[in-house]
XYZ file of C-alpha atoms in Angstrom:
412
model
C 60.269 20.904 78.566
C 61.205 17.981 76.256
C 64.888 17.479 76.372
C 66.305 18.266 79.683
C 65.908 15.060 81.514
C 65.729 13.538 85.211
C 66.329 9.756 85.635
C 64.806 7.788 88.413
C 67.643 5.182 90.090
C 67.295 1.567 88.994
C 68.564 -0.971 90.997
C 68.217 -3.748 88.554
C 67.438 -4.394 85.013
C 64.664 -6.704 86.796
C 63.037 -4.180 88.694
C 63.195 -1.788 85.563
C 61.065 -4.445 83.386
C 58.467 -4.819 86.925
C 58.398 -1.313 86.714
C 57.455 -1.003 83.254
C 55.071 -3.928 83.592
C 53.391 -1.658 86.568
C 52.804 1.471 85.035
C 49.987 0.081 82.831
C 50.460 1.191 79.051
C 48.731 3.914 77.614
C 46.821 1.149 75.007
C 46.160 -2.084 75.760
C 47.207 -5.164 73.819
C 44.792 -5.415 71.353
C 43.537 -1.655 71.480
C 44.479 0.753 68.890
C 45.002 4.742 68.521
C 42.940 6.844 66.561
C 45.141 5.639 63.748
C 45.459 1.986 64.509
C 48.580 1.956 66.736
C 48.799 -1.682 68.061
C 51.007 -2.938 71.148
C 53.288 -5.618 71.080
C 53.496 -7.029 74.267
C 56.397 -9.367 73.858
C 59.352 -9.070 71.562
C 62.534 -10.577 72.807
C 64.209 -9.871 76.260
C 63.423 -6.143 76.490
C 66.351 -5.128 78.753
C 65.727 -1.184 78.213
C 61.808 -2.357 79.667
C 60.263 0.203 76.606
C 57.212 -0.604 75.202
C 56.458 -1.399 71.220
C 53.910 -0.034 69.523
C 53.754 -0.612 65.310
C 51.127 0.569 62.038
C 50.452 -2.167 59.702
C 48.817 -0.562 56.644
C 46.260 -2.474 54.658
C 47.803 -4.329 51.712
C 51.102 -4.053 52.349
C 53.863 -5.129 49.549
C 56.420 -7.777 49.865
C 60.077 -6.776 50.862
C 58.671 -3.381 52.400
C 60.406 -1.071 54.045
C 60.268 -0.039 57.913
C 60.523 3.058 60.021
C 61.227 3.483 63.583
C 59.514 6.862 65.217
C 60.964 7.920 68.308
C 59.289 10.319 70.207
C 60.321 13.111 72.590
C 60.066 13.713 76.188
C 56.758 13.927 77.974
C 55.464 12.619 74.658
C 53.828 8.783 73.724
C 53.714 6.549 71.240
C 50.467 7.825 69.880
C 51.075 11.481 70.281
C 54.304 11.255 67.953
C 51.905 10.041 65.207
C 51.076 13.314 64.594
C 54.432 13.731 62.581
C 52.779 12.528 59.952
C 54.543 8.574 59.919
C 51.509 6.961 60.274
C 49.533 8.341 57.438
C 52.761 8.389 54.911
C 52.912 4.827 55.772
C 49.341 4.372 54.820
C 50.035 5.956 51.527
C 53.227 4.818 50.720
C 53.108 1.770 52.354
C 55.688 0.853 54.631
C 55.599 -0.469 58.023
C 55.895 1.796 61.570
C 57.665 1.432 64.931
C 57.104 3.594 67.682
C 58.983 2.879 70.728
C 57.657 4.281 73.953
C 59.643 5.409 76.840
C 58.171 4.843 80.440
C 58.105 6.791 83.489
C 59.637 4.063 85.444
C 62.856 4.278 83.628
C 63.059 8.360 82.876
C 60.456 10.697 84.942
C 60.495 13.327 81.877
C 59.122 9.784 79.661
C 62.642 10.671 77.585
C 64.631 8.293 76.427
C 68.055 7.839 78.158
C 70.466 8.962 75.432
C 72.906 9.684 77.763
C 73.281 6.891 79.903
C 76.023 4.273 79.142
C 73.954 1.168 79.643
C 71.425 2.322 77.241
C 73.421 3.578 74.417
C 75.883 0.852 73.732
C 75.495 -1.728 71.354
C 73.870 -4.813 72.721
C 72.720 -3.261 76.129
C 69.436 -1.706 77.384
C 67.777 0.785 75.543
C 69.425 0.424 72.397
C 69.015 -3.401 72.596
C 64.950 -3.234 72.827
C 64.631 -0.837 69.841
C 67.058 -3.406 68.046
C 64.358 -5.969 69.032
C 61.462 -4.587 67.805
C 63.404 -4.608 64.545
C 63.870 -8.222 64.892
C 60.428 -9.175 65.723
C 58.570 -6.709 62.672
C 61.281 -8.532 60.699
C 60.177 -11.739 61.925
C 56.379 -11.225 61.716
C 56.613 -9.449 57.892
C 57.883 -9.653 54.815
C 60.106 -6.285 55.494
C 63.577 -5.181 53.444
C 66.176 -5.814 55.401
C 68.087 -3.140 53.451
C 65.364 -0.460 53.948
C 65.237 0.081 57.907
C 64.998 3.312 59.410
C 65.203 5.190 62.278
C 63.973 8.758 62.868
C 63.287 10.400 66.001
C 62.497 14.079 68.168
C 64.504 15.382 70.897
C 65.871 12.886 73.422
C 64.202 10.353 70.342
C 66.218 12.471 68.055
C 69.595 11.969 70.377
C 68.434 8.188 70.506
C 68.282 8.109 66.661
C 72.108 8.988 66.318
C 72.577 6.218 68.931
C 70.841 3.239 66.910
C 72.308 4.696 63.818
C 76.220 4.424 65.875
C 75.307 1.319 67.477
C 73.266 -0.727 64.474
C 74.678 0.527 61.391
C 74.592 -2.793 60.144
C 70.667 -2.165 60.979
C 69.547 1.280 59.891
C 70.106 2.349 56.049
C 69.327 5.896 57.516
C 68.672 7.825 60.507
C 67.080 11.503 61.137
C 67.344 13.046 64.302
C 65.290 15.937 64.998
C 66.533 18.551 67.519
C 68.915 15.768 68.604
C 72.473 15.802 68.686
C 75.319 13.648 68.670
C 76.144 10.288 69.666
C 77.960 9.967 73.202
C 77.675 13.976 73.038
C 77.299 13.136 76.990
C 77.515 9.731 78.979
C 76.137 11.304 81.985
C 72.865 13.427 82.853
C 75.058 16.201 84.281
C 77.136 16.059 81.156
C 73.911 15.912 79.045
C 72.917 19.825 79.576
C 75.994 21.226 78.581
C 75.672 18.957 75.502
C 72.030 20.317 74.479
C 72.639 23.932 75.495
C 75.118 25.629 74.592
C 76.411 21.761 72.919
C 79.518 20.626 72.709
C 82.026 21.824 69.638
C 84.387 18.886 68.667
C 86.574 18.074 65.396
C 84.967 15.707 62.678
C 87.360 13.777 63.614
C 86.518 13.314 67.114
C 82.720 12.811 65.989
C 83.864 10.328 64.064
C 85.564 8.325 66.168
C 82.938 8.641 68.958
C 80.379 6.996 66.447
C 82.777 4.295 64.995
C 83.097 3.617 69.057
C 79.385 2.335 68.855
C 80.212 -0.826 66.895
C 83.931 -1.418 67.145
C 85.611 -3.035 64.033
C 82.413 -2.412 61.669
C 83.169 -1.733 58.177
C 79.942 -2.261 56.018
C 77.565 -0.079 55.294
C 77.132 3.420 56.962
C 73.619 5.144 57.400
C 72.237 8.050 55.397
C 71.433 10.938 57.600
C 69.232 13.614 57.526
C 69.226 16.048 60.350
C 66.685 19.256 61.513
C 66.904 21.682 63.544
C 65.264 24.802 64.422
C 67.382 28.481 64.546
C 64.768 29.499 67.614
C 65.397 26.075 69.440
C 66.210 26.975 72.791
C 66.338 23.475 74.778
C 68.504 21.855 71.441
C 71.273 24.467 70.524
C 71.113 25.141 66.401
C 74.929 23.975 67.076
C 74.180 20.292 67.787
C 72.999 20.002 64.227
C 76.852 20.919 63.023
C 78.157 18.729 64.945
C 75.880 15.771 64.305
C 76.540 16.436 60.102
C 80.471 16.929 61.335
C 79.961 13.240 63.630
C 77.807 11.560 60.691
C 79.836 12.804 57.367
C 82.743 11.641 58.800
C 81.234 8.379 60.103
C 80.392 7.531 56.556
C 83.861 9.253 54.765
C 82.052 11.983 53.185
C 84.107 15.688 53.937
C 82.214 18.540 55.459
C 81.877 20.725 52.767
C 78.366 21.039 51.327
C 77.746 19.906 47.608
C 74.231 21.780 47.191
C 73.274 24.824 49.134
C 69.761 25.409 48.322
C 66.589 26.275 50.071
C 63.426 24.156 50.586
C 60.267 25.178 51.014
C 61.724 28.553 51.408
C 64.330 27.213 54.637
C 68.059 26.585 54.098
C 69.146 22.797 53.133
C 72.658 21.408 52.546
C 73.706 18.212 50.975
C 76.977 16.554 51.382
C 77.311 13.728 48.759
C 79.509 10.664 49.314
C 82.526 10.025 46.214
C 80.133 8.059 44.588
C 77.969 11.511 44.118
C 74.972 9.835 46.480
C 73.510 12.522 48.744
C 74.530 10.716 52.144
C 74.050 13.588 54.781
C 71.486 16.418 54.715
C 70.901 19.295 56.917
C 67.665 21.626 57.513
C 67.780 24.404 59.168
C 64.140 25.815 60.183
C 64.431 29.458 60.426
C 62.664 30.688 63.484
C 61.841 27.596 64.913
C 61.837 26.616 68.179
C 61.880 23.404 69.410
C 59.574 20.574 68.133
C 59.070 18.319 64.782
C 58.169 20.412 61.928
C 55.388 19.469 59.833
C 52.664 20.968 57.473
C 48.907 20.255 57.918
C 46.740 19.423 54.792
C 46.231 17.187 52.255
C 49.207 18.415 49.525
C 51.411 15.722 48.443
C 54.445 16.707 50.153
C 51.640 17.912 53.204
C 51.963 15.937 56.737
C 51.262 16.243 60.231
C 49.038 17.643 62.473
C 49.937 20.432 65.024
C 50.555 20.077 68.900
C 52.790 20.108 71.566
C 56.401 20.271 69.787
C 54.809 19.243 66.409
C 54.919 22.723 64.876
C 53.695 23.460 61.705
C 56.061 25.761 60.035
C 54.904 24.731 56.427
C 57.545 22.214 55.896
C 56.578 18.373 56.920
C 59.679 16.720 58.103
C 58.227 13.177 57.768
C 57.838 13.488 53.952
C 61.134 15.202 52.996
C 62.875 12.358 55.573
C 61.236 9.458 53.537
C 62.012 10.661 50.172
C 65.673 11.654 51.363
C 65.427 7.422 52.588
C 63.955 6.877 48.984
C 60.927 5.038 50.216
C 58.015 8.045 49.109
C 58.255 8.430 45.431
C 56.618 12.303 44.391
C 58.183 15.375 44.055
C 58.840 17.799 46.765
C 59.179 21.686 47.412
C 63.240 22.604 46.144
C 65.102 24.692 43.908
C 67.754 21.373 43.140
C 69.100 21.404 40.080
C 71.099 18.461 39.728
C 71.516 15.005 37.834
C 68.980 15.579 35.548
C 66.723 16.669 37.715
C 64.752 20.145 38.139
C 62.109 21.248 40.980
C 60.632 24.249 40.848
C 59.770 26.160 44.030
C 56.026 26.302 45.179
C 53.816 26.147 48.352
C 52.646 22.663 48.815
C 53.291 21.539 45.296
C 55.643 20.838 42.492
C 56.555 20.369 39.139
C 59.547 17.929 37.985
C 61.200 17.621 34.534
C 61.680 13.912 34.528
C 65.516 12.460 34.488
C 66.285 9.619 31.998
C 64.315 6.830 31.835
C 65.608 3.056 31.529
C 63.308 -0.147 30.829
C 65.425 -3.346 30.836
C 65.852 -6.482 32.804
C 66.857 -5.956 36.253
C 70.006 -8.028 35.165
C 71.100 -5.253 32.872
C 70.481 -2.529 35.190
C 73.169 -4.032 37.468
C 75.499 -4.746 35.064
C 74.639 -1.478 33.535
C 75.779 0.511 37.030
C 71.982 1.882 37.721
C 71.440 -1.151 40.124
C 73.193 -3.670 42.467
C 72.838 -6.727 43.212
C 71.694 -7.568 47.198
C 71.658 -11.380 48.153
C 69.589 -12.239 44.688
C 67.864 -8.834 44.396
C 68.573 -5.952 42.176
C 68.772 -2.541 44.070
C 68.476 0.563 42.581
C 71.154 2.551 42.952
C 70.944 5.923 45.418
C 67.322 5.007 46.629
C 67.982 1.241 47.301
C 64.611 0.354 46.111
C 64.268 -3.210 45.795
C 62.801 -4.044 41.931
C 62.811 -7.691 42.837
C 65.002 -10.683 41.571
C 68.038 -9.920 40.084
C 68.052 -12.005 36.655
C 66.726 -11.039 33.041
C 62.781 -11.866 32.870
C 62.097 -9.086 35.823
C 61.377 -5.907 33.848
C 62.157 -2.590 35.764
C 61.534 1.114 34.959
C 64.286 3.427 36.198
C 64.237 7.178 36.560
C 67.420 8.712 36.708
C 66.859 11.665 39.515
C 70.382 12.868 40.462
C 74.416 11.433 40.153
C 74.095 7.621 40.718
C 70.849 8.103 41.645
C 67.573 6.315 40.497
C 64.215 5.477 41.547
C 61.273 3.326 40.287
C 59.288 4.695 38.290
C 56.256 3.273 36.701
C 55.620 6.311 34.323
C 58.351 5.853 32.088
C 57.404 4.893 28.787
């Protein structure tokens, strides 16, 4: 199983760290995966003892974004690869984090989502995936504004935790057959919460995940959630209550603003006042539990099939990065909206282009299609950086949706 979870007693943050140190990795410093996972042996004071693992693609940009992969239980580092990060990342360049859980802190290998000390800002778990922000940040030239955090399972419970907990960190999260944050602070508690889950007001989500960073008031991560209708381990219900914790987090109601279907499975928007798509919901008809991808070499194609990586013709990895706005393309939808039409296919689509704009990045943001970020115009809805903010830096704009635009090269 991948979810349900049994956690070995830890007398000491100490001993957890020796006891991560003892159970030898499963690659060496230095070695890499079959897709050039490296280790990172040292990146700050580790007090959740997890191990960092990180894809550098060839040539990367400047300003770049980042993505942190969290995998599920009984899975590593390298297996969770297979949800198709790693090779997005290659084409789209950005930069990839994959935590890794050790049997010395959780026999199952699952991240302790449900364990006080590792779910609070500051503290254990949560802390060392904070780190190995800090250090990627520190060792490339990465966006601070473009972080991410996705994850599977227990990784996808652990993804509404960094999103509760670092806010201030993560632009966006997408948990995967995950569920709430502090849905349970206890491993007894933490069954109940995955089957049948736990039914709360938006309210009470809400406050639960303002709870993770007490007095914040900036920014509030993007979320896009999945979940399978066949998921027995991860009740379908969790993923109403994570949209019901996260659209209230962020002040965004519960009603849906597009109802449509992608790649043939039901999808659900809720857009913030502004008319940005802030929280998005798939729910994978007859899908049980695992990371759903879609084998082959289609643009909006990902993944490779294994043990809870299930190809049900929809890649997860690809429709997360474009809902982040860092993987430009054109997806599988029936959206219409802003300007913006996709027409249904297999593996690929067609898109009648939005309105194009070709100024200065200065009058984009004083034009309301960008902002500016510490010196740097931002495009508005994606948050794509187009560089300095002044009037010699030409930028093409695509409008794709309300207050939303990408770059976009193609424009005339």
């Amino acid at each position: 199983m991948t979810v349900i979870t049994t956690r070995q007693t830890r007398t000491s943050r100490l001993r957890k760290k020796a006891l991560a140190a003892a159970l030898a990795p499963v690659l060496a410093f230095g070695t890499t995966s079959a897709w050039a996972l490296t280790q990172v042996t040292s990146f700050g004071s580790n007090p959740g003892a997890l191990q960092m693992f990180k894809h550098v693609p060839s040539s990367m940009p400047s300003n770049a974004p980042l993505v942190v992969a969290l995998h599920g239980c009984t899975q590593t580092a390298a297996a969770y690869e297979a949800s198709g990060w790693t090779a997005l990342a290659n084409t789209h360049k950005f930069y990839v984090v994959y935590p890794q859980q050790v049997s010395g802190n959780n026999s199952n290998k699952c991240f302790n989502w449900f364990e006080p000390g590792d779910i609070a800002r500051g503290q254990g778990e949560a802390l060392s995936i904070k780190q190995m922000v800090d250090n990627m940040k520190a060792n490339y030239s990465i966006d601070a504004n473009r972080v991410f955090v996705t994850g599977l399972s227990a990784g996808g419970f652990m993804t509404a935790v960094m999103g509760a907990t670092y806010p201030d960190v993560f632009a966006g999260a997408a948990p995967i057959a995950g569920g709430p944050y502090k849905c349970a602070t206890s491993m007894s508690a933490a069954f109940s919460c995955m089957s049948p889950g736990v039914d709360k007001s938006a309210t009470a989500w809400g406050d639960l995940a303002r709870s993770g960073y007490s007095g914040y008031s900036g920014r509030k991560p993007k979320v896009s959630i999945w979940q399978g209708t066949s998921d027995t381990t991860v009740k379908p219900m969790n993923m109403t209550e994570l949209m019901e914790q996260f659209t209230n987090y962020a002040g965004v109601d519960q009603t849906a603003d597009v109802s449509d279907t992608v790649a043939g499975y039901p999808h659900k928007v809720y857009k913030n006042s502004g008319g940005t798509p802030w929280v998005e919901t798939y729910s994978i008809t007859n899908m049980a539990h695992g990371t759903p991808v879609d084998p082959g070499t289609g643009a909006s194609q990902c993944g490779a099939a294994g043990a809870y990586i299930l190809d049900v013709n929809i890649c997860s990895s690809y429709y997360i990065g474009k809902f982040f706005g860092i993987i430009g393309g054109s997806g599988t939808t029936t959206t219409t909206a802003g300007g913006t039409t996709t027409t249904t296919a297999t593996t690929t689509t067609t898109t009648t282009a939005g309105t194009c704009y070709k100024s200065s990045n200065y009058s984009h943001v004083t034009g309301g299609r960008a902002y500016n970020s510490m010196g740097y115009a931002k495009a508005n809805g994606s948050n794509q950086n187009m560089g300095l903010n002044n009037t010699y830096v030409i930028t093409k704009l695509r409008k794709t949706g309300t207050n939303y635009y990408v770059i976009d090269n193609t424009c005339p």
